[in-house]
Coordinates of C-alpha atoms in Angstrom, one line a residue:
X1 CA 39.0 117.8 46.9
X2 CA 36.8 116.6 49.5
X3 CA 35.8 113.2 47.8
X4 CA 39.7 112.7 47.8
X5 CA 39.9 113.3 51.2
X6 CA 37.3 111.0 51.6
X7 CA 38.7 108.4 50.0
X8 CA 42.4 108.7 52.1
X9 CA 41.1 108.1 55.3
X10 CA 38.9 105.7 54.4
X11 CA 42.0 104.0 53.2
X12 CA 44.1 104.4 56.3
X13 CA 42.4 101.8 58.9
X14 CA 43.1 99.3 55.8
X15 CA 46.5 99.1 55.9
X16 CA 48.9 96.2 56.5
X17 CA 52.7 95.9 56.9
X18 CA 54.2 92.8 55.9
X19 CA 55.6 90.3 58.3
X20 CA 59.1 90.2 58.1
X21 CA 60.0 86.1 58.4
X22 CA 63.4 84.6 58.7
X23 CA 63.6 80.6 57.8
X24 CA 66.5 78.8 58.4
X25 CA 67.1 75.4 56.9
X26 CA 68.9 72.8 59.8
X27 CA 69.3 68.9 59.6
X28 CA 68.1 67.6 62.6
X29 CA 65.3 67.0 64.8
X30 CA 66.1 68.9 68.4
X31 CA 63.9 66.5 70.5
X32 CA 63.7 69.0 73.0
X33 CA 64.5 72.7 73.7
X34 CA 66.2 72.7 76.7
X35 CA 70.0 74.0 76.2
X36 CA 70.4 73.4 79.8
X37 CA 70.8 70.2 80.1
X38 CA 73.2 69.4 76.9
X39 CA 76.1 70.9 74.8
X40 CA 74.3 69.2 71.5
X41 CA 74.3 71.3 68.3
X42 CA 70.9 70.0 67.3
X43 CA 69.4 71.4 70.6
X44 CA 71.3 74.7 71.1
X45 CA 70.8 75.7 67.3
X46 CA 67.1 76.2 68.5
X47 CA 67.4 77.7 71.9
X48 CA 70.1 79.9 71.8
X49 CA 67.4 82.3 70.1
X50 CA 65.0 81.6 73.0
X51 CA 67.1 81.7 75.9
X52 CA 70.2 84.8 77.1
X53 CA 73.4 84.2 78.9
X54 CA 75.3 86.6 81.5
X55 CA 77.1 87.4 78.3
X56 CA 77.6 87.1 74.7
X57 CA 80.8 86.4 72.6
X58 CA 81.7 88.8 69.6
X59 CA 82.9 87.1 66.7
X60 CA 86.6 87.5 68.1
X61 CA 85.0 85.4 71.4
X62 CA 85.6 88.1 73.6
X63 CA 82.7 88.8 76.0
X64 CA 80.3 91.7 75.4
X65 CA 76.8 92.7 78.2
X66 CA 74.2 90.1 77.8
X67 CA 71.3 90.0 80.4
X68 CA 73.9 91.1 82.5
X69 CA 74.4 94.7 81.4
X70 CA 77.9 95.0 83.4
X71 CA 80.3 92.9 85.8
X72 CA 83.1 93.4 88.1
X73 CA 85.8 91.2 89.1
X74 CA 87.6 91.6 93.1
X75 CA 91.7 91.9 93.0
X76 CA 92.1 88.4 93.6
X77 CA 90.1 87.4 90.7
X78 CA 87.8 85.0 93.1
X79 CA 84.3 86.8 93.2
X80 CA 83.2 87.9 90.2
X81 CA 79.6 90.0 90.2
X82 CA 77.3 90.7 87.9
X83 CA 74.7 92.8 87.3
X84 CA 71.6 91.9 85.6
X85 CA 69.3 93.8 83.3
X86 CA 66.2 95.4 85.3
X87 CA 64.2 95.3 82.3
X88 CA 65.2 91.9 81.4
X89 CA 62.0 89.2 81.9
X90 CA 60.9 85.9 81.0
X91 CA 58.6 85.6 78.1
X92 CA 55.6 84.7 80.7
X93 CA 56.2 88.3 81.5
X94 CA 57.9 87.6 85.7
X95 CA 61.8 89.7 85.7
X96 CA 64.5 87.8 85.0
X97 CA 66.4 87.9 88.6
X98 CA 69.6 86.4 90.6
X99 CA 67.9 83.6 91.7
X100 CA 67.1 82.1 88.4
X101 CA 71.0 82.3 87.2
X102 CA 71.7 81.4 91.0
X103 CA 69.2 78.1 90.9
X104 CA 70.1 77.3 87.2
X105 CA 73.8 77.0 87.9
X106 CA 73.2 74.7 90.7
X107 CA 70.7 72.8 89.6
X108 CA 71.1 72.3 85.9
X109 CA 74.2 73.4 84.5
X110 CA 76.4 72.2 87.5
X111 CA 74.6 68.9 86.9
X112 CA 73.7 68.3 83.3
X113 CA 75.9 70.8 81.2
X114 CA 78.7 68.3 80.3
X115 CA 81.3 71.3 79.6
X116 CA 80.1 73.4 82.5
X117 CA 79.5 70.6 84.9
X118 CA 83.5 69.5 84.8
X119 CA 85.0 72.8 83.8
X120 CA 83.3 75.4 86.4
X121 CA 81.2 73.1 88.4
X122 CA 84.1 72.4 91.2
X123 CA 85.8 76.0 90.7
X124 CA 82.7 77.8 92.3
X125 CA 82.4 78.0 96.4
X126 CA 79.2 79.7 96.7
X127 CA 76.9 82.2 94.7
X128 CA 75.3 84.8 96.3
X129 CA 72.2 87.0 95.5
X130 CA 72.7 90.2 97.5
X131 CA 69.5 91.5 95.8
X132 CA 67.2 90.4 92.7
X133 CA 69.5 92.3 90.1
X134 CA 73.1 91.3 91.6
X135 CA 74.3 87.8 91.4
X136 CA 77.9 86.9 92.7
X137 CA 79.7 83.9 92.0
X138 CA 82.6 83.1 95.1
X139 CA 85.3 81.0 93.2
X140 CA 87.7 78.7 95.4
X141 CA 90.9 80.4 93.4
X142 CA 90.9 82.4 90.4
X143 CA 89.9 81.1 87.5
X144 CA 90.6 82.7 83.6
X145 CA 88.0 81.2 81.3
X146 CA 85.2 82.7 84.3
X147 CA 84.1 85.5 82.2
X148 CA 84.4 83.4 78.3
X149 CA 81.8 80.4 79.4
X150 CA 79.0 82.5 80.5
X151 CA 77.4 82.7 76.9
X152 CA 74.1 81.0 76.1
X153 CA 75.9 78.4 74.8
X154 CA 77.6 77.6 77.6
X155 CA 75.6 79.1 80.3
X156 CA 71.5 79.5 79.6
X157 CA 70.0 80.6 81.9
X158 CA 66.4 78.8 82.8
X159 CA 63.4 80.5 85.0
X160 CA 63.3 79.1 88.8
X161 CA 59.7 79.3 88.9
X162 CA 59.4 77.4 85.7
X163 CA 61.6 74.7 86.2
X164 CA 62.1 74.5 90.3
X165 CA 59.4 71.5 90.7
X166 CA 60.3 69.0 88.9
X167 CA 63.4 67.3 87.1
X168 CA 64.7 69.4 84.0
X169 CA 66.0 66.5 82.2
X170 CA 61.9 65.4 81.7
X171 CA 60.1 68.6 82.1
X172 CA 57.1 69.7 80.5
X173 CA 58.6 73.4 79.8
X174 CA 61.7 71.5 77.9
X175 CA 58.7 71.3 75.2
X176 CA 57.2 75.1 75.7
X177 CA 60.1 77.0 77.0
X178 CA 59.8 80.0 78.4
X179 CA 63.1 82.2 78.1
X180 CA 64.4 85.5 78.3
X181 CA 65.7 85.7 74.7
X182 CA 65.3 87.5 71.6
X183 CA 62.5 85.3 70.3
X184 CA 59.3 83.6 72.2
X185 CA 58.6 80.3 71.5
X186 CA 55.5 79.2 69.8
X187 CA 55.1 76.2 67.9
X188 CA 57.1 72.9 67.4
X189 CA 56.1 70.4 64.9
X190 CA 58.8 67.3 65.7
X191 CA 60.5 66.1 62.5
X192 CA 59.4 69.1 60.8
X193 CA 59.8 72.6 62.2
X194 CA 59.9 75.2 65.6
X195 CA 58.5 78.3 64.7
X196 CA 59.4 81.5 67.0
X197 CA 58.2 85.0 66.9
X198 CA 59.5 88.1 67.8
X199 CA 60.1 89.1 71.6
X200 CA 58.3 92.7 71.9
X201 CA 59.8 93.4 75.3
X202 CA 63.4 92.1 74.6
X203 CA 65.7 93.9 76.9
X204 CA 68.7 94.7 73.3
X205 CA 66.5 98.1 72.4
X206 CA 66.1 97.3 68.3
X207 CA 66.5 93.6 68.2
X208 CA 65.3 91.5 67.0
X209 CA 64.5 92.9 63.4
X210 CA 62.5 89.8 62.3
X211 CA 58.5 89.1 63.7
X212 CA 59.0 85.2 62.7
X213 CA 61.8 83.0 63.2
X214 CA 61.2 79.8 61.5
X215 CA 64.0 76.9 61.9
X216 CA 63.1 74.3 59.2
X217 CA 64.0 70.3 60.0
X218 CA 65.6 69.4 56.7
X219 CA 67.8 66.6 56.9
X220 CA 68.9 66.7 53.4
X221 CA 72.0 68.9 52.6
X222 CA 71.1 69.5 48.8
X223 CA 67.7 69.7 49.7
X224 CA 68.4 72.2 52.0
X225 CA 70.4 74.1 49.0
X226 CA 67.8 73.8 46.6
X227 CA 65.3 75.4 49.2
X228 CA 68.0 78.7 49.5
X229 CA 68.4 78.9 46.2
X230 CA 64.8 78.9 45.3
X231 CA 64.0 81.3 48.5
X232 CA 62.0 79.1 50.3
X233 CA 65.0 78.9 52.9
X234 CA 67.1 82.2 53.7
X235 CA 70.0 80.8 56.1
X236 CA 71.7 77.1 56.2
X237 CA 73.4 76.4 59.3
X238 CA 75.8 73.8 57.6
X239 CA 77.0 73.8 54.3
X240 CA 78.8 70.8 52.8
X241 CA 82.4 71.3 51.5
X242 CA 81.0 69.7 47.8
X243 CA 78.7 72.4 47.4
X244 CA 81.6 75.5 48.5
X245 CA 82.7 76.0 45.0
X246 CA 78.7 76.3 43.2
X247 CA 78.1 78.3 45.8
X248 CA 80.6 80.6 45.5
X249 CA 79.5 81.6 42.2
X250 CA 76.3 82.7 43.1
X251 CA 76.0 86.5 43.8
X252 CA 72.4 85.8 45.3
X253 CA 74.1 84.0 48.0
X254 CA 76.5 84.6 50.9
X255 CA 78.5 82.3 52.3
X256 CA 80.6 82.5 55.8
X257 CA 83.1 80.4 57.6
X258 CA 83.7 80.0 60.7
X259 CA 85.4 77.6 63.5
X260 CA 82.4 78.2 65.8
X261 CA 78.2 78.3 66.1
X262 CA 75.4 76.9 68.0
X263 CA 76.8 74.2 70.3
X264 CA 80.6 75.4 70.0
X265 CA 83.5 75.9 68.1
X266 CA 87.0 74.5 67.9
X267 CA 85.6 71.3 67.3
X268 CA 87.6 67.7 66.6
X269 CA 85.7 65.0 64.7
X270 CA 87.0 62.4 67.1
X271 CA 86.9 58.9 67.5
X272 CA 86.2 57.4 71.2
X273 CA 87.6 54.1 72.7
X274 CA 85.1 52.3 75.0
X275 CA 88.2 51.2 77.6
X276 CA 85.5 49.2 79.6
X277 CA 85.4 46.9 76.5
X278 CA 88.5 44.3 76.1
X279 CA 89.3 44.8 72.4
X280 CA 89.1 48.9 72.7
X281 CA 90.9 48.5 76.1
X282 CA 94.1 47.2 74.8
X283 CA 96.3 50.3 74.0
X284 CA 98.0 48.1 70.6
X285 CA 94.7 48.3 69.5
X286 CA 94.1 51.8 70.0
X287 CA 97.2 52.9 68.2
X288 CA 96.9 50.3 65.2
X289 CA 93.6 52.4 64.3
X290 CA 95.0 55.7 64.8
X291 CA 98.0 53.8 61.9
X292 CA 95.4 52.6 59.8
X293 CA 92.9 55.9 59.2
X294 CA 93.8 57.8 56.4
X295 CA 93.0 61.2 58.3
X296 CA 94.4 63.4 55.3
X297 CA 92.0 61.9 52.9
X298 CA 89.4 62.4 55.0
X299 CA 90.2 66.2 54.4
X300 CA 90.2 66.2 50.7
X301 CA 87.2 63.5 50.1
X302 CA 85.0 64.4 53.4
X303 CA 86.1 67.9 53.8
X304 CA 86.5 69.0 51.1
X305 CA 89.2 70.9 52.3
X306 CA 87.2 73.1 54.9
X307 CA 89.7 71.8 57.6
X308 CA 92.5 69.8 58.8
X309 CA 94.2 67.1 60.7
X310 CA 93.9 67.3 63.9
X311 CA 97.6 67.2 65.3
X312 CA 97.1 67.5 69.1
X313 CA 94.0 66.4 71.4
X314 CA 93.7 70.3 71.8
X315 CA 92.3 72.5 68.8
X316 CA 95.0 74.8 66.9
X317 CA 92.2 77.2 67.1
X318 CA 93.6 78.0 70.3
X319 CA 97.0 78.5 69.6
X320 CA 98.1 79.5 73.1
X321 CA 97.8 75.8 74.5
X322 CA 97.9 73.7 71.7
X323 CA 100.9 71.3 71.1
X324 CA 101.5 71.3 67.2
X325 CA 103.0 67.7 66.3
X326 CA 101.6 66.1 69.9
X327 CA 100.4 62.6 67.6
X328 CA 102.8 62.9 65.4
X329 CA 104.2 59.2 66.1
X330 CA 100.8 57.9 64.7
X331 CA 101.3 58.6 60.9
X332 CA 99.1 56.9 58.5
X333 CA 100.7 53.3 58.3
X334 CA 98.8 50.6 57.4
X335 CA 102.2 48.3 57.9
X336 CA 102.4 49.2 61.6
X337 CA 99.0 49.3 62.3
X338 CA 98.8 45.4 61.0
X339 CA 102.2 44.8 62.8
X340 CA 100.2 45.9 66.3
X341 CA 97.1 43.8 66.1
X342 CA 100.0 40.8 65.3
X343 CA 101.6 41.6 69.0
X344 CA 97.7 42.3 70.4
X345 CA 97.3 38.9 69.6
X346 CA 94.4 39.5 66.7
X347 CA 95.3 37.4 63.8
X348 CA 94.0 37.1 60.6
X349 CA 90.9 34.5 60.2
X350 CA 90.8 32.6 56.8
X351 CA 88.2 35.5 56.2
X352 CA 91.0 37.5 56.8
X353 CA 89.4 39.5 59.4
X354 CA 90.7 39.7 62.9
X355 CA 88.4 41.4 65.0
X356 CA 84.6 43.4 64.6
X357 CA 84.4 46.6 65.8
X358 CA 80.9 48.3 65.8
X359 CA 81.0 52.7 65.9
X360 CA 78.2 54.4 66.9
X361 CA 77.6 57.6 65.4
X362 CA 75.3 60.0 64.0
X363 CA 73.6 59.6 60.5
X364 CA 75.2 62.9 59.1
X365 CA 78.7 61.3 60.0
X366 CA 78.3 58.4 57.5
X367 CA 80.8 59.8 54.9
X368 CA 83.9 59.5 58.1
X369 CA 82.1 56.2 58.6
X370 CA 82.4 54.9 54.9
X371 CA 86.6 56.2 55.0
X372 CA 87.2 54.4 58.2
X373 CA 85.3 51.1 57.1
X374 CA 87.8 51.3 54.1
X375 CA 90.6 52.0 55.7
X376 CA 90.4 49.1 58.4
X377 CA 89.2 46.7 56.4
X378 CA 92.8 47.0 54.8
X379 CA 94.5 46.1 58.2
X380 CA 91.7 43.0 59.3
X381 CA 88.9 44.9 61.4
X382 CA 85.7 45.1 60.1
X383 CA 83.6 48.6 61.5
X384 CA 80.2 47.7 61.7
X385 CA 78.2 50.8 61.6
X386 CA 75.5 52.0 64.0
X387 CA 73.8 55.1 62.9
X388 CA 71.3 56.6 65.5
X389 CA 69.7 59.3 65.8
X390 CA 70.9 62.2 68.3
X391 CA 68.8 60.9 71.6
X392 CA 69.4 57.1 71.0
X393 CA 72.9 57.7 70.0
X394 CA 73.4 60.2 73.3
X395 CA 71.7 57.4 75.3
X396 CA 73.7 54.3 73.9
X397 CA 76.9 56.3 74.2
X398 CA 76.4 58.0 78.0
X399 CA 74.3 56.1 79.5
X400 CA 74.3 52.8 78.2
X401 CA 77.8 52.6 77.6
X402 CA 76.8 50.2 74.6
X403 CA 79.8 50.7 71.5
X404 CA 82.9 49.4 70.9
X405 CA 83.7 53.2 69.4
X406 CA 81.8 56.3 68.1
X407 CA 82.5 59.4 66.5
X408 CA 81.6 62.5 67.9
X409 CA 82.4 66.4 67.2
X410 CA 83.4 67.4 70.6
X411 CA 83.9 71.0 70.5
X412 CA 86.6 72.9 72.6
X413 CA 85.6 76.4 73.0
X414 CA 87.3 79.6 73.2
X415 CA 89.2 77.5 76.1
X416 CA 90.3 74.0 76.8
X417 CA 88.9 74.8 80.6
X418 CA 85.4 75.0 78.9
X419 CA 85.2 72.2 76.0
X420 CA 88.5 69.7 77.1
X421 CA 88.6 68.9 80.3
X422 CA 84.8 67.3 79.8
X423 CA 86.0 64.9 77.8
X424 CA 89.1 63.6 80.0
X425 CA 88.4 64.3 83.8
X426 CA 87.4 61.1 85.8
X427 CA 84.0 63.0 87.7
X428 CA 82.7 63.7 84.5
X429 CA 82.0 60.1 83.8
X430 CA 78.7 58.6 83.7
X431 CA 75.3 59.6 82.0
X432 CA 75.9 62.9 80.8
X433 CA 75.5 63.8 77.3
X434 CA 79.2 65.0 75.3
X435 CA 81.4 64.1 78.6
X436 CA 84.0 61.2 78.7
X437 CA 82.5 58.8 76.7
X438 CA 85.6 56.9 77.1
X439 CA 85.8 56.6 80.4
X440 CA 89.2 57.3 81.1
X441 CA 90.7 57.3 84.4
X442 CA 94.2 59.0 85.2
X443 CA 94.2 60.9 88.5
X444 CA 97.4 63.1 86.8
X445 CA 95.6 64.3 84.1
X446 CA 92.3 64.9 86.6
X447 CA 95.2 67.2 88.9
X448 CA 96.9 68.4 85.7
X449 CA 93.2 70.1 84.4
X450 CA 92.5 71.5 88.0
X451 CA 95.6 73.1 88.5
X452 CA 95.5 74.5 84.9
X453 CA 92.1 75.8 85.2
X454 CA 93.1 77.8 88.6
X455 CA 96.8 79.6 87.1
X456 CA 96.1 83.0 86.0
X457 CA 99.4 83.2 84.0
X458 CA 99.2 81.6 80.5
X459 CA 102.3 80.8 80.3
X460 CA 102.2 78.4 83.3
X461 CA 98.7 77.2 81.7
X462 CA 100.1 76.5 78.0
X463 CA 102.7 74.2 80.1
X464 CA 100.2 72.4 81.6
X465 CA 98.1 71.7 78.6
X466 CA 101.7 70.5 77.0
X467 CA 102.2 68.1 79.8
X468 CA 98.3 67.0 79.6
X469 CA 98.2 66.7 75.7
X470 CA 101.5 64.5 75.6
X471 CA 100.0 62.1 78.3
X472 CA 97.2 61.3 76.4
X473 CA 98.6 61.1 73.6
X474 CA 100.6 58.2 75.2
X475 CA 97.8 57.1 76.7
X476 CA 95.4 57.2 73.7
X477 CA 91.9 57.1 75.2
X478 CA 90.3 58.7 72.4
X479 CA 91.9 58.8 68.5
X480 CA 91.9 62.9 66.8
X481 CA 90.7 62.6 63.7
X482 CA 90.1 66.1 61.8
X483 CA 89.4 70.1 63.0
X484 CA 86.7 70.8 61.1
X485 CA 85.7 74.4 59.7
X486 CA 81.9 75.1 59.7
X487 CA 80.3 76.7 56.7
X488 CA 77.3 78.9 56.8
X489 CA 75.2 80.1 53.5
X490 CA 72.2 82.9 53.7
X491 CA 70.4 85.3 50.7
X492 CA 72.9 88.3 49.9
X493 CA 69.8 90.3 50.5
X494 CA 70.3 89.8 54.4
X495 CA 72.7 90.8 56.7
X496 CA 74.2 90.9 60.7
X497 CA 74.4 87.2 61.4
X498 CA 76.4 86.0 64.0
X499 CA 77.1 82.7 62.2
X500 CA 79.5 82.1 65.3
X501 CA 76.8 82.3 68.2
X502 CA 73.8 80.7 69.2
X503 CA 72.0 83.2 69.0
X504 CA 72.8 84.0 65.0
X505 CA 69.7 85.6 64.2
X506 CA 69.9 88.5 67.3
X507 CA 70.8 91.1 64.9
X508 CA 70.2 89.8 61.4
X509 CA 68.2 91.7 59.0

């Protein structure tokens, strides 16, 4: 009995529990972790799980506490307050205060956030900090989407005393950031991996369930597959529509779809018309490509049915203001699209081809870019295809202004106040990453946006969005190709991801 006794406590000092590791398979490189300062996927798939907002989205996308832990809105719907967590803190170890979400608004988000910039940056009159755990934002009128765009996505917040000296769009922290999230950052091996470990002092009492978050760059969709199914991978951010069906049958793997994730949701694959350019800037032009794209076999071949054409520059995801049959005067019609370049004055060459267009795009869009090359060639343009990776394609686009077209996802959000008007309003022209690329100019449609964005009833708002949505598609600055559906695959043995969110892995176990 003794020698047994012995022999336990001898044992006890000696034991280990497992790390419990998530991996997550995504296919591309972020080249920096700053969600502040862009509304791309490839960043805000990283960071979301670093950094908090005010609040976070359910998957319904109503709001639920966040670092704030509560919030109150005045009769008048103009100051909104919030109160934030007293045990919320950076992962340096400083409390997460009002000035950081005051200083981060006004100096980040205001500036660099293309959806936040154009959709709240003009709508707030001041923001207050009546003490370090109050913050108070003083609208100019009331404003409905307030309380919707305050998620991490929309809204990180970033550390004053961390990012105050200095320029956040080249900062050393946008490398080592220091948030307030459910996971610390430790390690980022470009081209290959970030690795993240579990924040101990996260203010959510029982999250995060994982020690180890580990987001694996594989750029590779079947490779990615191959990894999950062999367990090296436990979560895929994006799933291709080829694979849905395989998949399906596999017990030892879940799969989820949703309109929204990291970056956004209600997102159109669209194709934007440099109007600085002369070819692109003639409207004949514009609407013989939106004739000569075969958008419903870009469902069934690209898609692989996991979506559908887009029918209104406003996502039928929100059904409130969208304007079903909006573009319905452009069907597919390779006839009319060849009678328009005749009147544009773009005849055939004895090569019959009558013009070059080059499209700018990222590398995982090359399957839209192989339909549309197709398809055009039939009417006499020939696309020219520039695939570049995220920063030099962000750079060409926004700040260069360097394409005759590209193809983006732009992503409209749970309202067109927070991912629509980016993409249309004249002040959000210029070098900012996922604003309007286009550079379209129409004071209406500026006033139109403004005026919607300050009506409380929705009514009055869906009315606006009509008037905007049939103006442009008059105008045609920018050609809708396909709403896409997002799918998501992780091992049946896990659970409590919020596939919709940023921050997917907050609950997961």
């Amino acid at each position: 009995m003794k020698i047994f006794t012995v022999i336990i406590l001898f044992l006890i000092p000696f034991t280990v529990f497992a790390e419990k590791t998530l991996v997550l398979a995504t296919s591309s490189d972020p080249g920096h972790l700053n969600p502040g300062i862009t509304t791309g996927y490839n960043v805000h798939v990283f960071a979301d799980s670093i950094y908090s907002g005010l609040i976070m989205l359910d998957k319904n996308l109503q709001p639920e506490p966040d670092l704030a832990e509560s919030w109150s809105i005045s009769d008048d719907a103009k100051n909104f307050t919030f109160n934030i967590r007293k045990n919320a803190k950076w992962h340096d170890g400083k409390p997460v205060t009002s000035e950081d979400v005051k200083y981060t608004f006004e100096n980040v988000l205001f500036k660099y956030h293309s959806r936040t910039k154009s959709g709240l940056g003009k709508q707030v009159k001041a923001i207050l900090t009546p003490d370090p755990n109050k913050v108070v934002f003083q609208l100019k009128s009331s404003y409905s989407p307030m309380i919707t765009r305050l998620n991490v996505t929309e809204a990180p917040i970033l550390p004053k005393h961390i990012f105050s000296p200095g320029n956040p769009n080249d900062h050393p922290a946008n490398l080592k950031p220091v948030g307030s999230g459910p996971f610390v950052f430790k390690k980022y091996n470009k081209g290959e991996s970030v690795e993240l470990i579990k924040n101990k002092n996260f203010y959510l009492e029982g999250s995060p369930h994982f020690d180890r978050l580990v987001i694996r760059i594989i750029p590779d969709s079947v490779t990615q597959l191959l990894a999950l199914e062999s367990g090296d991978v436990d979560y895929i951010d994006r799933v291709p529509g080829s694979e849905l069906k395989r998949l399906q049958n596999n017990s030892a793997i879940t799969i989820a779809r949703n309109t929204a994730g990291p970056g956004g949701g209600n997102c159109i694959v669209t194709i934007t018309y440099n109007l600085d350019r002369d070819k692109t800037s003639n409207l004949e032009v514009r609407k013989a490509i939106a004739h000569a794209v075969d958008r419903d076999r870009m469902v069934k071949q690209v898609l692989f049915g996991l979506g559908r054409v887009a029918t209104a520059p406003i996502n039928k995801g929100i059904s409130w203001a969208h304007v079903e049959n909006a573009l319905q005067e452009y069907d597919f019609n390779p006839q009319k699209a060849e009678g328009l370049l005749d009147q544009a004055g773009y005849q055939r060459k004895n090569d019959g081809v009558r013009m070059d267009l080059d499209i700018v795009h990222f590398p995982r869009f090359s399957k839209y870019i192989e339909a549309m090359k197709q398809d055009l060639a039939k009417v006499g343009i020939k696309l020219i295809s520039r695939a570049l990776d995220r920063s030099a394609a962000v750079s060409t686009i926004f700040g260069k202004r360097d394409f005759d077209l590209n193809l983006i996802s732009y992503c409209n959000g749970a309202d067109p106040d927070i991912g629509v008007k980016r993409m249309y309003v004249s002040s959000n022209i210029g070098n900012i990453p996922f604003s309007n690329g286009a550079a379209y100019r129409n004071l209406l449609i500026d006033s139109l946006f403004d005026e919607a964005g300050k009506t409380a009833d929705t009514n009055m708002r869906a009315a606006k969005y009509k008037n905007i949505q049939n103006i442009l598609a008059d105008d045609l600055p920018y050609w809708w190709l396909v709403e896409r559906q997002f799918l998501t695959a992780h091992n049946s043995k896990l659970k409590g991801f919020r596939s919709w969110s940023g921050n997917f892995a907050l609950k997961a176990k």
